C-alpha positions as a Python dict, from the first residue, in 0.01 Angstrom:
ca = {
    (1, 'M'): (0, 0, 0),
    (2, 'I'): (114, 21, -363),
    (3, 'T'): (-101, -138, -631),
    (4, 'S'): (-216, -124, -993),
    (5, 'A'): (-575, -202, -886),
    (6, 'P'): (-819, 89, -926),
    (7, 'F'): (-978, 268, -631),
    (8, 'P'): (-1261, 269, -544),
    (9, 'P'): (-1206, -108, -587),
    (10, 'R'): (-1378, -299, -868),
    (11, 'E'): (-1237, -649, -832),
    (12, 'G'): (-1088, -896, -586),
    (13, 'I'): (-737, -756, -537),
    (14, 'G'): (-869, -404, -491),
    (15, 'Y'): (-1116, -519, -225),
    (16, 'Y'): (-841, -724, -60),
    (17, 'I'): (-621, -414, -24),
    (18, 'W'): (-913, -196, 84),
    (19, 'N'): (-1030, -438, 354),
    (20, 'L'): (-675, -490, 483),
    (21, 'S'): (-627, -112, 494),
    (22, 'K'): (-954, -64, 685),
    (23, 'Y'): (-855, -335, 932),
    (24, 'L'): (-512, -176, 992),
    (25, 'T'): (-668, 169, 1034),
    (26, 'S'): (-911, 29, 1292),
    (27, 'R'): (-607, -94, 1487),
    (28, 'G'): (-450, 252, 1498),
    (29, 'H'): (-218, 234, 1195),
    (30, 'R'): (-204, 509, 934),
    (31, 'V'): (-243, 375, 580),
    (32, 'H'): (-174, 530, 240),
    (33, 'I'): (-279, 361, -85),
    (34, 'V'): (-89, 449, -403),
    (35, 'T'): (-265, 345, -723),
    (36, 'R'): (-312, 467, -1082),
    (37, 'S'): (-492, 780, -1192),
    (38, 'E'): (-762, 767, -1455),
    (39, 'A'): (-760, 994, -1759),
    (40, 'G'): (-400, 1085, -1670),
    (41, 'R'): (-495, 1329, -1394),
    (42, 'A'): (-307, 1296, -1065),
    (43, 'N'): (-525, 1338, -757),
    (44, 'N'): (-569, 1226, -398),
    (45, 'E'): (-846, 1191, -141),
    (46, 'T'): (-906, 1059, 210),
    (47, 'V'): (-1174, 792, 258),
    (48, 'D'): (-1243, 636, 599),
    (49, 'D'): (-913, 783, 727),
    (50, 'I'): (-723, 608, 444),
    (51, 'I'): (-527, 842, 214),
    (52, 'I'): (-555, 740, -153),
    (53, 'W'): (-294, 876, -394),
    (54, 'R'): (-337, 851, -771),
    (55, 'P'): (-16, 963, -947),
    (56, 'T'): (-29, 1023, -1322),
    (57, 'F'): (-74, 705, -1525),
    (58, 'V'): (-10, 697, -1900),
    (59, 'P'): (-143, 379, -2071),
    (60, 'V'): (142, 336, -2319),
    (61, 'Y'): (177, -42, -2337),
    (62, 'P'): (403, -228, -2272),
    (63, 'F'): (593, 57, -2101),
    (64, 'H'): (304, 174, -1882),
    (65, 'V'): (452, 37, -1557),
    (66, 'H'): (791, 201, -1621),
    (67, 'L'): (631, 538, -1698),
    (68, 'H'): (400, 518, -1398),
    (69, 'S'): (700, 437, -1176),
    (70, 'L'): (853, 776, -1261),
    (71, 'F'): (552, 959, -1119),
    (72, 'V'): (522, 723, -822),
    (73, 'E'): (892, 775, -736),
    (74, 'K'): (832, 1150, -698),
    (75, 'L'): (543, 1081, -461),
    (76, 'I'): (743, 823, -261),
    (77, 'M'): (1028, 1071, -208),
    (78, 'R'): (773, 1306, -56),
    (79, 'L'): (599, 1045, 161),
    (80, 'E'): (897, 835, 270),
    (81, 'P'): (982, 1030, 590),
    (82, 'E'): (645, 934, 743),
    (83, 'I'): (632, 575, 610),
    (84, 'D'): (756, 275, 811),
    (85, 'L'): (696, 7, 548),
    (86, 'F'): (577, -30, 189),
    (87, 'H'): (339, -315, 107),
    (88, 'M'): (324, -381, -268),
    (89, 'H'): (62, -595, -441),
    (90, 'T'): (80, -766, -780),
    (91, 'P'): (-8, -766, -1063),
    (92, 'L'): (254, -523, -1188),
    (93, 'P'): (269, -244, -931),
    (94, 'P'): (512, 40, -1006),
    (95, 'M'): (871, -16, -896),
    (96, 'I'): (1016, 214, -629),
    (97, 'S'): (1350, 299, -469),
    (98, 'T'): (1339, 324, -92),
    (99, 'K'): (1540, 254, 221),
    (100, 'R'): (1227, 132, 398),
    (101, 'P'): (1131, -239, 415),
    (102, 'I'): (919, -365, 125),
    (103, 'M'): (668, -647, 160),
    (104, 'L'): (548, -791, -171),
    (105, 'T'): (222, -986, -184),
    (106, 'V'): (187, -1192, -503),
    (107, 'H'): (-175, -1270, -581),
    (108, 'S'): (-96, -1474, -893),
    (109, 'A'): (233, -1547, -1071),
    (110, 'V'): (265, -1375, -1410),
    (111, 'R'): (427, -1676, -1575),
    (112, 'E'): (139, -1903, -1471),
    (113, 'D'): (-120, -1649, -1585),
    (114, 'V'): (38, -1615, -1929),
    (115, 'K'): (86, -1990, -1968),
    (116, 'A'): (-281, -2057, -1890),
    (117, 'T'): (-418, -1794, -2131),
    (118, 'P'): (-459, -1897, -2498),
    (119, 'I'): (-458, -1637, -2774),
    (120, 'T'): (-827, -1589, -2852),
    (121, 'S'): (-852, -1212, -2900),
    (122, 'V'): (-657, -888, -2935),
    (123, 'Y'): (-667, -862, -2555),
    (124, 'T'): (-496, -1200, -2501),
    (125, 'L'): (-250, -1135, -2786),
    (126, 'Q'): (-149, -812, -2613),
    (127, 'M'): (-106, -1003, -2287),
    (128, 'K'): (124, -1255, -2459),
    (129, 'L'): (330, -982, -2628),
    (130, 'Q'): (368, -797, -2298),
    (131, 'A'): (471, -1116, -2116),
    (132, 'P'): (852, -1062, -2131),
    (133, 'F'): (811, -711, -1986),
    (134, 'S'): (565, -831, -1721),
    (135, 'Y'): (790, -1121, -1625),
    (136, 'W'): (1093, -891, -1594),
    (137, 'I'): (898, -651, -1370),
    (138, 'E'): (784, -936, -1146),
    (139, 'Q'): (1139, -1073, -1121),
    (140, 'T'): (1268, -727, -1028),
    (141, 'L'): (1003, -687, -760),
    (142, 'L'): (1094, -1027, -613),
    (143, 'R'): (1464, -936, -600),
    (144, 'H'): (1409, -603, -428),
    (145, 'A'): (1145, -708, -174),
    (146, 'T'): (1247, -746, 189),
    (147, 'S'): (971, -1003, 240),
    (148, 'V'): (765, -1199, -14),
    (149, 'N'): (417, -1324, 57),
    (150, 'A'): (191, -1547, -156),
    (151, 'V'): (-184, -1587, -112),
    (152, 'S'): (-171, -1965, -147),
    (153, 'P'): (84, -2249, -137),
    (154, 'Q'): (35, -2296, -512),
    (155, 'V'): (137, -1936, -587),
    (156, 'A'): (438, -1980, -356),
    (157, 'Q'): (539, -2296, -545),
    (158, 'A'): (517, -2113, -878),
    (159, 'L'): (739, -1830, -749),
    (160, 'A'): (994, -2078, -612),
    (161, 'T'): (1063, -2198, -970),
    (162, 'Y'): (1175, -1852, -1084),
    (163, 'P'): (1553, -1824, -1151),
    (164, 'S'): (1582, -1534, -908),
    (165, 'G'): (1302, -1644, -679),
    (166, 'P'): (1331, -1555, -309),
    (167, 'S'): (1476, -1810, -68),
    (168, 'K'): (1175, -1774, 163),
    (169, 'I'): (812, -1720, 64),
    (170, 'D'): (546, -1683, 331),
    (171, 'V'): (180, -1768, 273),
    (172, 'T'): (-96, -1545, 406),
    (173, 'W'): (-447, -1627, 292),
    (174, 'N'): (-693, -1381, 145),
    (175, 'G'): (-950, -1243, 386),
    (176, 'V'): (-1320, -1160, 367),
    (177, 'D'): (-1548, -911, 541),
    (178, 'T'): (-1761, -1151, 746),
    (179, 'S'): (-1996, -877, 869),
    (180, 'T'): (-2103, -769, 518),
    (181, 'F'): (-2087, -1118, 372),
    (182, 'R'): (-2294, -1341, 597),
    (183, 'P'): (-2572, -1598, 555),
    (184, 'G'): (-2921, -1469, 483),
    (185, 'S'): (-3264, -1628, 480),
    (186, 'T'): (-3341, -1960, 313),
    (187, 'T'): (-3306, -1952, -66),
    (188, 'S'): (-3597, -2008, -304),
    (189, 'S'): (-3700, -2373, -328),
    (190, 'H'): (-3877, -2365, -666),
    (191, 'K'): (-3584, -2249, -878),
    (192, 'C'): (-3210, -2316, -871),
    (193, 'L'): (-3016, -1990, -878),
    (194, 'I'): (-2656, -2030, -994),
    (195, 'L'): (-2428, -1731, -938),
    (196, 'S'): (-2089, -1646, -1085),
    (197, 'V'): (-1890, -1332, -1002),
    (198, 'G'): (-1574, -1214, -1177),
    (199, 'R'): (-1422, -1024, -1468),
    (200, 'L'): (-1551, -1119, -1810),
    (201, 'A'): (-1201, -1180, -1936),
    (202, 'P'): (-997, -1462, -2091),
    (203, 'G'): (-887, -1716, -1833),
    (204, 'K'): (-1199, -1675, -1619),
    (205, 'G'): (-1374, -1964, -1797),
    (206, 'I'): (-1710, -1793, -1846),
    (207, 'E'): (-1737, -1952, -2191),
    (208, 'D'): (-1715, -2294, -2022),
    (209, 'L'): (-1993, -2200, -1780),
    (210, 'L'): (-2216, -2087, -2068),
    (211, 'Q'): (-2139, -2411, -2251),
    (212, 'A'): (-2239, -2601, -1934),
    (213, 'V'): (-2574, -2417, -1930),
    (214, 'L'): (-2620, -2509, -2296),
    (215, 'T'): (-2544, -2873, -2211),
    (216, 'M'): (-2808, -2866, -1936),
    (217, 'K'): (-3054, -2726, -2189),
    (218, 'H'): (-2975, -3010, -2431),
    (219, 'L'): (-3022, -3261, -2147),
    (220, 'G'): (-3379, -3137, -2109),
    (221, 'T'): (-3346, -2915, -1802),
    (222, 'P'): (-3632, -2662, -1833),
    (223, 'A'): (-3551, -2290, -1841),
    (224, 'E'): (-3774, -2223, -1541),
    (225, 'A'): (-3579, -2472, -1326),
    (226, 'I'): (-3232, -2313, -1338),
    (227, 'Q'): (-3111, -1956, -1382),
    (228, 'L'): (-2751, -1839, -1408),
    (229, 'S'): (-2670, -1484, -1297),
    (230, 'I'): (-2329, -1346, -1393),
    (231, 'V'): (-2187, -1044, -1209),
    (232, 'G'): (-1896, -864, -1371),
    (233, 'D'): (-1778, -682, -1679),
    (234, 'G'): (-1477, -692, -1906),
    (235, 'P'): (-1341, -743, -2258),
    (236, 'Q'): (-1543, -1062, -2324),
    (237, 'R'): (-1881, -900, -2259),
    (238, 'Q'): (-1973, -871, -2628),
    (239, 'Y'): (-1871, -1231, -2701),
    (240, 'I'): (-2080, -1355, -2407),
    (241, 'E'): (-2385, -1157, -2521),
    (242, 'Q'): (-2348, -1301, -2871),
    (243, 'F'): (-2318, -1657, -2734),
    (244, 'I'): (-2632, -1615, -2524),
    (245, 'H'): (-2827, -1479, -2823),
    (246, 'A'): (-2697, -1738, -3072),
    (247, 'N'): (-2784, -2029, -2843),
    (248, 'Q'): (-3117, -1891, -2719),
    (249, 'L'): (-3010, -1880, -2355),
    (250, 'S'): (-3164, -1543, -2263),
    (251, 'E'): (-3425, -1716, -2042),
    (252, 'R'): (-3151, -1902, -1858),
    (253, 'V'): (-2865, -1650, -1828),
    (254, 'V'): (-2877, -1296, -1686),
    (255, 'L'): (-2583, -1054, -1714),
    (256, 'L'): (-2593, -815, -1417),
    (257, 'G'): (-2278, -616, -1501),
    (258, 'H'): (-2036, -489, -1239),
    (259, 'I'): (-2190, -433, -895),
    (260, 'N'): (-2021, -182, -664),
    (261, 'D'): (-2279, -211, -387),
    (262, 'R'): (-2134, -475, -153),
    (263, 'T'): (-2465, -516, 32),
    (264, 'R'): (-2645, -591, -293),
    (265, 'L'): (-2372, -836, -391),
    (266, 'A'): (-2403, -1009, -53),
    (267, 'R'): (-2778, -1051, -114),
    (268, 'L'): (-2706, -1223, -444),
    (269, 'Y'): (-2471, -1467, -271),
    (270, 'Q'): (-2734, -1528, -1),
    (271, 'E'): (-3006, -1600, -258),
    (272, 'A'): (-2789, -1834, -467),
    (273, 'T'): (-2834, -2209, -458),
    (274, 'L'): (-2477, -2257, -580),
    (275, 'F'): (-2178, -2037, -654),
    (276, 'V'): (-1969, -2131, -959),
    (277, 'M'): (-1614, -2027, -1042),
    (278, 'P'): (-1500, -2181, -1376),
    (279, 'S'): (-1156, -2014, -1403),
    (280, 'H'): (-864, -2164, -1595),
    (281, 'H'): (-612, -2020, -1347),
    (282, 'E'): (-633, -1833, -1014),
    (283, 'G'): (-439, -1740, -703),
    (284, 'L'): (-690, -1754, -418),
    (285, 'P'): (-1017, -1598, -540),
    (286, 'T'): (-1180, -1350, -303),
    (287, 'V'): (-1518, -1411, -467),
    (288, 'I'): (-1516, -1772, -345),
    (289, 'L'): (-1449, -1654, 10),
    (290, 'E'): (-1732, -1400, -17),
    (291, 'A'): (-1968, -1672, -137),
    (292, 'M'): (-1857, -1908, 141),
    (293, 'A'): (-1908, -1633, 401),
    (294, 'C'): (-2268, -1606, 281),
    (295, 'G'): (-2311, -1982, 318),
    (296, 'C'): (-2291, -2074, -51),
    (297, 'P'): (-2195, -2423, -165),
    (298, 'I'): (-1915, -2386, -421),
    (299, 'V'): (-1852, -2553, -756),
    (300, 'A'): (-1511, -2449, -884),
    (301, 'T'): (-1228, -2558, -1108),
    (302, 'K'): (-931, -2728, -950),
    (303, 'V'): (-678, -2451, -1018),
    (304, 'G'): (-434, -2244, -811),
    (305, 'G'): (-524, -2217, -445),
    (306, 'V'): (-888, -2321, -494),
    (307, 'P'): (-838, -2677, -356),
    (308, 'N'): (-723, -2517, -29),
    (309, 'I'): (-1066, -2364, 27),
    (310, 'V'): (-1308, -2591, -161),
    (311, 'V'): (-1319, -2949, -33),
    (312, 'N'): (-1509, -3208, -236),
    (313, 'G'): (-1821, -3319, -53),
    (314, 'E'): (-1771, -3077, 238),
    (315, 'N'): (-1842, -2726, 115),
    (316, 'G'): (-1866, -2790, -257),
    (317, 'A'): (-1723, -2975, -554),
    (318, 'L'): (-1412, -2942, -771),
    (319, 'V'): (-1406, -3000, -1147),
    (320, 'P'): (-1121, -2981, -1400),
    (321, 'P'): (-1079, -2655, -1596),
    (322, 'H'): (-1191, -2654, -1961),
    (323, 'A'): (-1452, -2926, -1886),
    (324, 'P'): (-1800, -2776, -1943),
    (325, 'T'): (-1976, -3111, -1977),
    (326, 'Q'): (-1844, -3233, -1642),
    (327, 'L'): (-1933, -2896, -1490),
    (328, 'A'): (-2291, -2932, -1615),
    (329, 'H'): (-2330, -3283, -1471),
    (330, 'T'): (-2178, -3176, -1137),
    (331, 'L'): (-2425, -2887, -1109),
    (332, 'L'): (-2720, -3112, -1192),
    (333, 'E'): (-2611, -3375, -940),
    (334, 'L'): (-2576, -3123, -658),
    (335, 'I'): (-2906, -2941, -709),
    (336, 'Q'): (-3084, -3274, -671),
    (337, 'Q'): (-2940, -3316, -318),
    (338, 'P'): (-3091, -3043, -95),
    (339, 'A'): (-2975, -3207, 229),
    (340, 'L'): (-2614, -3212, 107),
    (341, 'L'): (-2640, -2849, -6),
    (342, 'A'): (-2769, -2749, 339),
    (343, 'A'): (-2470, -2917, 506),
    (344, 'M'): (-2232, -2749, 259),
    (345, 'R'): (-2380, -2408, 345),
    (346, 'L'): (-2297, -2454, 712),
    (347, 'R'): (-1948, -2582, 638),
    (348, 'S'): (-1868, -2291, 404),
    (349, 'R'): (-1944, -2034, 672),
    (350, 'Q'): (-1756, -2229, 940),
    (351, 'M'): (-1441, -2244, 726),
    (352, 'V'): (-1446, -1869, 662),
    (353, 'E'): (-1497, -1781, 1028),
    (354, 'T'): (-1208, -2006, 1130),
    (355, 'F'): (-946, -1922, 867),
    (356, 'F'): (-1039, -1626, 646),
    (357, 'S'): (-1188, -1344, 855),
    (358, 'W'): (-1000, -1014, 849),
    (359, 'D'): (-939, -1046, 1222),
    (360, 'T'): (-733, -1357, 1149),
    (361, 'V'): (-566, -1242, 827),
    (362, 'G'): (-512, -884, 945),
    (363, 'D'): (-350, -995, 1271),
    (364, 'N'): (-113, -1212, 1069),
    (365, 'Y'): (-9, -918, 852),
    (366, 'A'): (27, -683, 1150),
    (367, 'A'): (264, -932, 1316),
    (368, 'R'): (468, -960, 995),
    (369, 'Y'): (491, -581, 963),
    (370, 'K'): (621, -558, 1319),
    (371, 'E'): (897, -811, 1241),
    (372, 'L'): (1009, -613, 934),
    (373, 'V'): (1005, -270, 1098),
}
């Protein structure tokens, strides 16, 4: 596995790779993960029989991927004799030269990400300025891959529009750990607990969710009736704190920061009345699958692969992106229908067990690996 995601994992793609690696190891395969070092120091360790390599990473933007590739190449030359296949994961993994088959899994297309992100900060300006480099790297990865995989049909469609896009793009869904993320006891009946999990970064729509809470406040919804808990951290943290303070939402919104403890995170999903994902663009969000596995009804924006996993009236509701007022009204309508929410809880778990368990997704990958090798 080759990725730019940090390990131990801190967000969806990292957990995706980690869970896939654990599944493959449990089936007798030997897995290496190559990622970035922190503070420039190369190191490696073995965790749960998975070997994690962290070659030197120098954060000199926008040339960071090219520089990292030089260090990764040295490692690959050393590892290649014992490797059957390389599985690379976007966004922006280091490029390698190898005679072995390469599978590339694209979690979200760079061009779509950049298009959907307005310039609102230094962070987003940097993203826009880096876009030509990022796009070139993604195009190069697509050309050199033996097999290309997308996590949703929407991501596959976006890749198919690239000038040098592959002739064939397979779709393999994200997976979720259904033993850790499972339904718990009945949620509290006296207060609606709304949960959102994700990076506090542009494009994730957290500002829309906060605006929706403010709208509910203006509509007369008492603070003791609804609480929003936000799990995650990122470059927008300060802005979000300022918004909460300026609009007197501290009794309604709680920032929990990043949570590494997966059992604790599962408890939050289990206790939630609703899970909300307000993103402006996505591939196929792992956090939605985690929430569904815990039996959460979902309210999410109709972006990327989300409509493939959230079905209006069955396991949740879809709203347009950038529409905080509609989001607020949708939340208020759902929390007034406990019988519908109970049915949505059951349906969420059923969908995950049928389509998104690691037994299903992992078997699919293992079969694809066998074809390539």
